[in-house]
């Protein structure tokens, strides 16, 4: 297990210069994370690639776990900002299937980075990690929006969105570790969307 004993909260960038450095770190970590697995990814290499001092890197990301979870959050935020919604004539289940299958394809194409990010998410369960919490909230919000449940959703609708997220995550893990074929995974995702997003 990686060292995550430093539980101080990560600093938030405020100035434009800080935000630019933060974004550069995320981009370099994504690139290096696509080339190295979790254990071999080195914080010093990320700092060097992003042209920041190692102290600056640790200021924003107290551990490799924090860094990789932030990379995952950046990807989820891009999806959230796109404000995806059902196309004309498309049911919520079809819209959610299209999105989740597309994400599966994308994450499988960056298998090493995806596995490292998921590993970091698991390790982050023992931390107070705002990025991890943001990922959970954003993903639920995306599913609720695709189901047209984003206006005052009921507890049951929130539960369904959470269950679909958990189901997709499980299928994704099977695809990434090679124990589930892509066609089977696609069918699994479509069926889960049909079961959980039908009705109100």
XYZ file of C-alpha atoms in Angstrom:
200
model
C 0.000 0.000 0.000
C 1.356 3.481 -0.809
C 2.356 5.918 1.867
C -0.647 8.136 2.618
C 0.142 9.037 6.194
C 0.249 12.760 5.374
C -3.404 13.646 5.834
C -3.060 17.428 5.548
C -5.574 18.863 3.090
C -4.171 19.617 -0.361
C -3.821 23.290 -1.257
C -6.241 24.740 -3.784
C -4.775 26.863 -6.601
C -6.104 30.417 -6.544
C -4.084 32.665 -8.862
C -3.976 32.169 -12.619
C -0.340 31.105 -12.368
C -1.163 28.502 -9.732
C -4.080 27.173 -11.783
C -1.822 26.862 -14.829
C 0.775 24.925 -12.816
C -1.935 22.706 -11.338
C -3.309 21.915 -14.799
C 0.188 21.222 -16.109
C 0.764 18.740 -13.269
C -2.520 16.944 -14.082
C -1.597 16.733 -17.776
C 1.893 15.372 -17.086
C 0.561 12.897 -14.513
C -1.977 11.667 -17.097
C 0.735 11.227 -19.712
C 3.172 9.449 -17.371
C 0.346 7.423 -15.847
C -0.397 6.055 -19.319
C 3.200 4.812 -19.527
C 3.794 3.518 -15.981
C 1.739 1.506 -13.526
C 0.860 2.804 -10.068
C 3.992 1.597 -8.305
C 6.459 2.788 -10.938
C 4.970 6.259 -11.410
C 7.324 8.659 -9.590
C 6.285 11.996 -8.130
C 9.697 13.475 -8.988
C 9.174 12.578 -12.656
C 5.815 14.352 -12.600
C 7.343 17.456 -11.008
C 10.169 17.476 -13.554
C 7.809 17.015 -16.487
C 5.505 19.771 -15.235
C 8.486 22.059 -14.552
C 7.544 22.639 -10.915
C 9.461 22.132 -7.699
C 8.741 18.861 -5.913
C 7.564 20.927 -2.925
C 4.978 22.598 -5.173
C 3.738 19.205 -6.339
C 3.346 17.938 -2.778
C 1.623 21.183 -1.775
C -1.231 20.415 -4.153
C -0.993 16.624 -3.946
C 0.260 15.300 -0.578
C 0.653 11.789 -2.049
C 0.533 9.860 -5.310
C -2.954 8.753 -4.270
C -4.122 12.374 -4.169
C -2.509 13.045 -7.545
C -4.097 10.115 -9.362
C -7.531 10.722 -7.838
C -7.234 14.317 -9.082
C -6.464 12.960 -12.563
C -9.648 10.872 -12.365
C -11.617 13.900 -11.201
C -10.360 15.942 -14.165
C -11.700 13.288 -16.535
C -15.086 13.099 -14.801
C -15.324 16.910 -14.727
C -14.835 17.015 -18.501
C -17.831 14.711 -18.915
C -19.859 16.756 -16.419
C -19.063 20.044 -18.169
C -20.237 18.587 -21.473
C -23.749 18.511 -19.967
C -24.619 15.316 -21.832
C -28.341 14.693 -22.258
C -30.523 12.264 -24.236
C -30.635 12.928 -27.973
C -33.981 13.420 -29.692
C -35.916 10.160 -29.571
C -33.372 8.534 -27.275
C -34.536 7.006 -23.995
C -32.676 7.693 -20.727
C -31.459 4.074 -20.710
C -30.100 4.432 -24.257
C -28.409 7.732 -23.415
C -26.807 6.340 -20.272
C -25.692 3.196 -22.131
C -24.061 5.291 -24.843
C -22.178 7.372 -22.283
C -21.047 4.490 -20.067
C -20.007 2.293 -22.985
C -18.086 5.244 -24.424
C -16.329 5.786 -21.103
C -15.482 2.089 -20.946
C -13.906 2.257 -24.404
C -11.944 5.380 -23.445
C -10.705 3.980 -20.150
C -9.761 0.666 -21.764
C -7.698 2.600 -24.319
C -5.788 4.079 -21.353
C -5.793 0.849 -19.378
C -2.659 1.496 -17.307
C -3.776 4.978 -16.253
C -7.313 3.759 -15.557
C -6.130 0.919 -13.317
C -3.819 3.266 -11.414
C -6.625 5.788 -10.969
C -9.008 3.135 -9.673
C -6.304 1.812 -7.346
C -5.848 5.346 -6.012
C -9.619 5.719 -5.520
C -9.627 2.557 -3.398
C -6.679 3.734 -1.302
C -8.357 7.135 -0.898
C -11.268 5.558 0.986
C -9.193 5.919 4.157
C -8.566 9.629 3.507
C -10.616 12.787 3.596
C -10.254 13.355 -0.114
C -12.433 16.073 -1.651
C -11.627 14.970 -5.209
C -12.881 11.441 -4.530
C -16.116 12.817 -3.088
C -16.483 15.153 -6.069
C -16.165 12.202 -8.460
C -18.961 10.328 -6.677
C -21.275 13.352 -6.675
C -20.516 14.296 -10.286
C -21.134 10.787 -11.579
C -24.477 10.536 -9.798
C -25.445 13.965 -11.144
C -24.606 12.871 -14.689
C -26.768 9.739 -14.411
C -29.643 11.699 -12.844
C -29.458 14.216 -15.698
C -29.520 11.490 -18.352
C -32.544 9.933 -16.645
C -34.290 13.342 -16.494
C -34.323 12.988 -12.715
C -32.081 15.957 -11.953
C -34.923 18.209 -10.771
C -35.649 17.305 -7.150
C -34.786 13.568 -7.476
C -36.407 11.156 -5.053
C -34.416 8.929 -2.719
C -35.253 5.966 -4.956
C -33.986 7.767 -8.055
C -30.757 8.681 -6.290
C -30.371 5.062 -5.196
C -30.860 3.852 -8.761
C -28.238 6.296 -10.028
C -25.816 5.084 -7.347
C -26.523 1.432 -8.163
C -25.945 2.026 -11.867
C -22.637 3.718 -11.126
C -21.563 0.782 -8.948
C -22.671 -1.732 -11.576
C -20.773 0.061 -14.330
C -17.675 0.297 -12.143
C -17.773 -3.462 -11.544
C -18.151 -4.194 -15.268
C -15.347 -1.736 -16.046
C -12.996 -3.529 -13.654
C -13.781 -6.845 -15.366
C -12.953 -5.318 -18.753
C -9.735 -3.715 -17.526
C -8.441 -6.911 -15.938
C -9.347 -8.923 -19.035
C -11.952 -11.211 -17.473
C -14.903 -9.764 -19.449
C -14.967 -9.171 -23.180
C -16.000 -5.792 -24.544
C -19.140 -7.135 -26.336
C -20.287 -8.871 -23.146
C -19.564 -5.751 -21.106
C -21.521 -3.585 -23.541
C -24.515 -5.921 -23.194
C -24.166 -5.855 -19.392
C -24.145 -2.059 -19.332
C -27.188 -1.801 -21.607
C -29.151 -4.249 -19.466
C -28.236 -2.470 -16.227
C -29.386 0.850 -17.698
C -32.664 -0.705 -18.849
C -33.343 -2.196 -15.420
C -32.373 0.814 -13.319
C -33.491 3.783 -15.440
C -36.921 2.558 -16.532
C -39.927 4.106 -14.855
C -39.712 6.864 -12.271
